[in-house]
Each structure stands twice: as structure tokens, then as C-alpha cells.
């Protein structure tokens, strides 16, 4: 009986580890805006969306990673999945959103100002 319970626990743990998130990667072209200038640029994003059972131990719907080439890698561990819109938060403050439908990203970045652009999904 103990072996059966251990095997069941091991299978549940494996399912939790292997199948608890869906990962998507995007390349986004757009414009960085700061107080006095606008600059064309690019951001790469990786969106890890959590499955429903992850809400047993996490309030977030996933993790949103960003990379500004040759400059910054950053992650946001507070996101809300509202249908086709991903709302992005940092320290309980709203900093942007990503549309899974139109692939538009609007995001306040920590170092380069506000980014507004269109993304395309990258092959896995």
C-alpha cells in the first residue's frame, strides 16, 4: 500500500512539474518612448501561462519574461489572464498588457521607458 501511495504521489508530482505551464515566445517590434524621445526597438518576450491547478499555491496566472537585446532581461511574476488580454503587474502596480489576439504589447519597462509594438510568435 505504501508503494502504491508513493507511486501515485510521484506521478502527480511529475504531472505538476511537466504540465503546469504553457510557454509561448514572441519577437516584438515597436517604439520606446521616454519623456523627450522616441526610439525604434525590439523586445523578445516569453509568456509562461499556468494551468488552473497552479492557483492552489499561486495567485498569478503565469510569468512574463522580457529581453531587450544587449540591454536588459526582466521578468514579471504577477500577471492576470483576462481572456485574450494578459495584464502585467510589478509590485502590485499595473505596468502593461499583451493581447494574445492582436499580438500588441504595451509595457512600461524599468530602464528604457514605455514600449508599444506588435509581436509575432516564434517557433518553438
CSV table of C-alpha atoms in Angstrom, one decimal:
chain,number,residue,atom,x,y,z
A,1,UNK,CA,0.0,0.0,0.0
A,2,UNK,CA,2.8,2.4,0.8
A,3,UNK,CA,4.5,1.7,-2.6
A,4,UNK,CA,1.2,2.4,-4.3
A,5,UNK,CA,0.7,5.7,-2.5
A,6,UNK,CA,4.3,6.7,-3.2
A,7,UNK,CA,3.9,5.8,-6.9
A,8,UNK,CA,0.7,7.9,-7.1
A,9,UNK,CA,2.5,10.8,-5.4
A,10,UNK,CA,5.4,10.5,-7.8
A,11,UNK,CA,3.1,10.5,-10.8
A,12,UNK,CA,1.2,13.6,-9.5
A,13,UNK,CA,4.4,15.4,-8.9
A,14,UNK,CA,5.6,14.6,-12.4
A,15,UNK,CA,2.4,15.9,-13.9
A,16,UNK,CA,2.6,19.0,-11.9
A,17,UNK,CA,6.2,19.7,-12.9
A,18,UNK,CA,5.9,18.8,-16.6
A,19,UNK,CA,2.4,20.1,-17.4
A,20,UNK,CA,1.7,23.1,-15.2
A,21,UNK,CA,2.5,25.8,-17.7
A,22,UNK,CA,2.3,26.6,-21.4
A,23,UNK,CA,5.1,28.5,-22.9
A,24,UNK,CA,5.0,30.9,-25.9
A,25,UNK,CA,7.8,33.1,-27.3
A,26,UNK,CA,7.4,36.3,-29.3
A,27,UNK,CA,9.5,38.9,-31.0
A,28,UNK,CA,8.1,42.5,-30.8
A,29,UNK,CA,9.0,45.4,-33.0
A,30,UNK,CA,7.9,48.9,-31.9
A,31,UNK,CA,8.9,52.2,-30.3
A,32,UNK,CA,10.4,53.0,-26.9
A,33,UNK,CA,9.1,56.3,-25.6
A,34,UNK,CA,10.7,58.4,-22.8
A,35,UNK,CA,10.0,61.9,-21.7
A,36,UNK,CA,11.8,63.6,-24.6
A,37,UNK,CA,12.5,61.0,-27.3
A,38,UNK,CA,11.1,58.0,-29.3
A,39,UNK,CA,13.4,55.2,-30.5
A,40,UNK,CA,12.6,52.2,-32.6
A,41,UNK,CA,13.4,49.0,-30.9
A,42,UNK,CA,12.7,45.4,-30.2
A,43,UNK,CA,11.7,43.3,-27.2
A,44,UNK,CA,11.6,39.5,-27.0
A,45,UNK,CA,9.0,38.0,-24.6
A,46,UNK,CA,8.4,34.6,-23.2
A,47,UNK,CA,5.0,34.0,-21.7
A,48,UNK,CA,4.5,31.1,-19.3
A,49,UNK,CA,0.8,30.6,-18.6
A,50,UNK,CA,-0.1,28.5,-15.6
A,51,UNK,CA,-2.7,25.7,-15.7
A,52,UNK,CA,-5.7,26.1,-13.5
A,53,UNK,CA,-4.4,23.9,-10.7
A,54,UNK,CA,-1.4,26.2,-10.0
A,55,UNK,CA,-3.9,28.6,-8.4
A,56,UNK,CA,-3.9,26.2,-5.4
A,57,UNK,CA,-0.5,27.8,-4.5
A,58,UNK,CA,-0.1,30.9,-6.7
A,59,UNK,CA,-2.3,33.9,-7.3
A,60,UNK,CA,-0.6,34.7,-10.6
A,61,UNK,CA,-1.8,33.3,-13.9
A,62,UNK,CA,1.9,33.0,-15.1
A,63,UNK,CA,5.2,34.7,-15.6
A,64,UNK,CA,6.1,37.2,-18.3
A,65,UNK,CA,9.7,37.4,-19.2
A,66,UNK,CA,11.2,40.2,-21.4
A,67,UNK,CA,14.5,40.7,-23.1
A,68,UNK,CA,15.7,43.9,-24.7
A,69,UNK,CA,18.7,42.8,-26.8
A,70,UNK,CA,22.1,43.8,-25.5
A,71,UNK,CA,20.5,45.7,-22.6
A,72,UNK,CA,18.1,44.0,-20.1
A,73,UNK,CA,16.4,40.8,-19.2
A,74,UNK,CA,13.5,41.2,-16.8
A,75,UNK,CA,10.5,39.2,-15.6
A,76,UNK,CA,7.1,40.0,-14.2
A,77,UNK,CA,5.7,37.3,-11.9
A,78,UNK,CA,2.3,38.9,-11.4
A,79,UNK,CA,0.1,38.5,-14.5
A,80,UNK,CA,-3.7,38.2,-14.9
A,81,UNK,CA,-5.1,36.3,-17.9
A,82,UNK,CA,-8.4,38.1,-18.9
A,83,UNK,CA,-9.5,36.2,-21.9
A,84,UNK,CA,-7.3,37.3,-24.8
A,85,UNK,CA,-5.5,40.0,-22.7
A,86,UNK,CA,-2.6,39.5,-20.3
A,87,UNK,CA,-2.4,42.2,-17.7
A,88,UNK,CA,1.1,42.7,-16.4
A,89,UNK,CA,2.0,43.9,-12.8
A,90,UNK,CA,5.1,44.6,-10.9
A,91,UNK,CA,4.9,45.2,-7.1
A,92,UNK,CA,1.1,45.3,-7.3
A,93,UNK,CA,1.2,48.1,-9.9
A,94,UNK,CA,-0.1,47.8,-13.4
A,95,UNK,CA,2.7,48.2,-15.9
A,96,UNK,CA,1.3,47.0,-19.2
A,97,UNK,CA,-0.6,44.5,-21.2
A,98,UNK,CA,-0.2,42.0,-24.0
A,99,UNK,CA,-3.0,40.9,-26.4
A,100,UNK,CA,-2.9,37.3,-27.4
A,101,UNK,CA,-5.4,38.1,-30.2
A,102,UNK,CA,-3.8,41.2,-31.9
A,103,UNK,CA,-0.3,40.5,-30.6
A,104,UNK,CA,0.1,44.1,-29.4
A,105,UNK,CA,2.4,44.8,-26.4
A,106,UNK,CA,2.2,48.0,-24.3
A,107,UNK,CA,4.7,47.9,-21.4
A,108,UNK,CA,6.4,50.3,-19.1
A,109,UNK,CA,10.0,49.0,-19.0
A,110,UNK,CA,12.2,49.5,-16.0
A,111,UNK,CA,15.0,51.3,-17.9
A,112,UNK,CA,14.1,52.3,-21.4
A,113,UNK,CA,10.7,54.0,-20.9
A,114,UNK,CA,7.4,52.8,-22.4
A,115,UNK,CA,7.3,50.2,-25.2
A,116,UNK,CA,4.5,50.0,-27.7
A,117,UNK,CA,4.7,47.5,-30.5
A,118,UNK,CA,3.4,44.5,-32.5
A,119,UNK,CA,4.7,41.0,-31.8
A,120,UNK,CA,5.0,37.8,-33.9
A,121,UNK,CA,5.0,34.4,-32.4
A,122,UNK,CA,8.3,32.5,-32.7
A,123,UNK,CA,8.5,28.8,-33.5
A,124,UNK,CA,9.3,26.6,-30.5
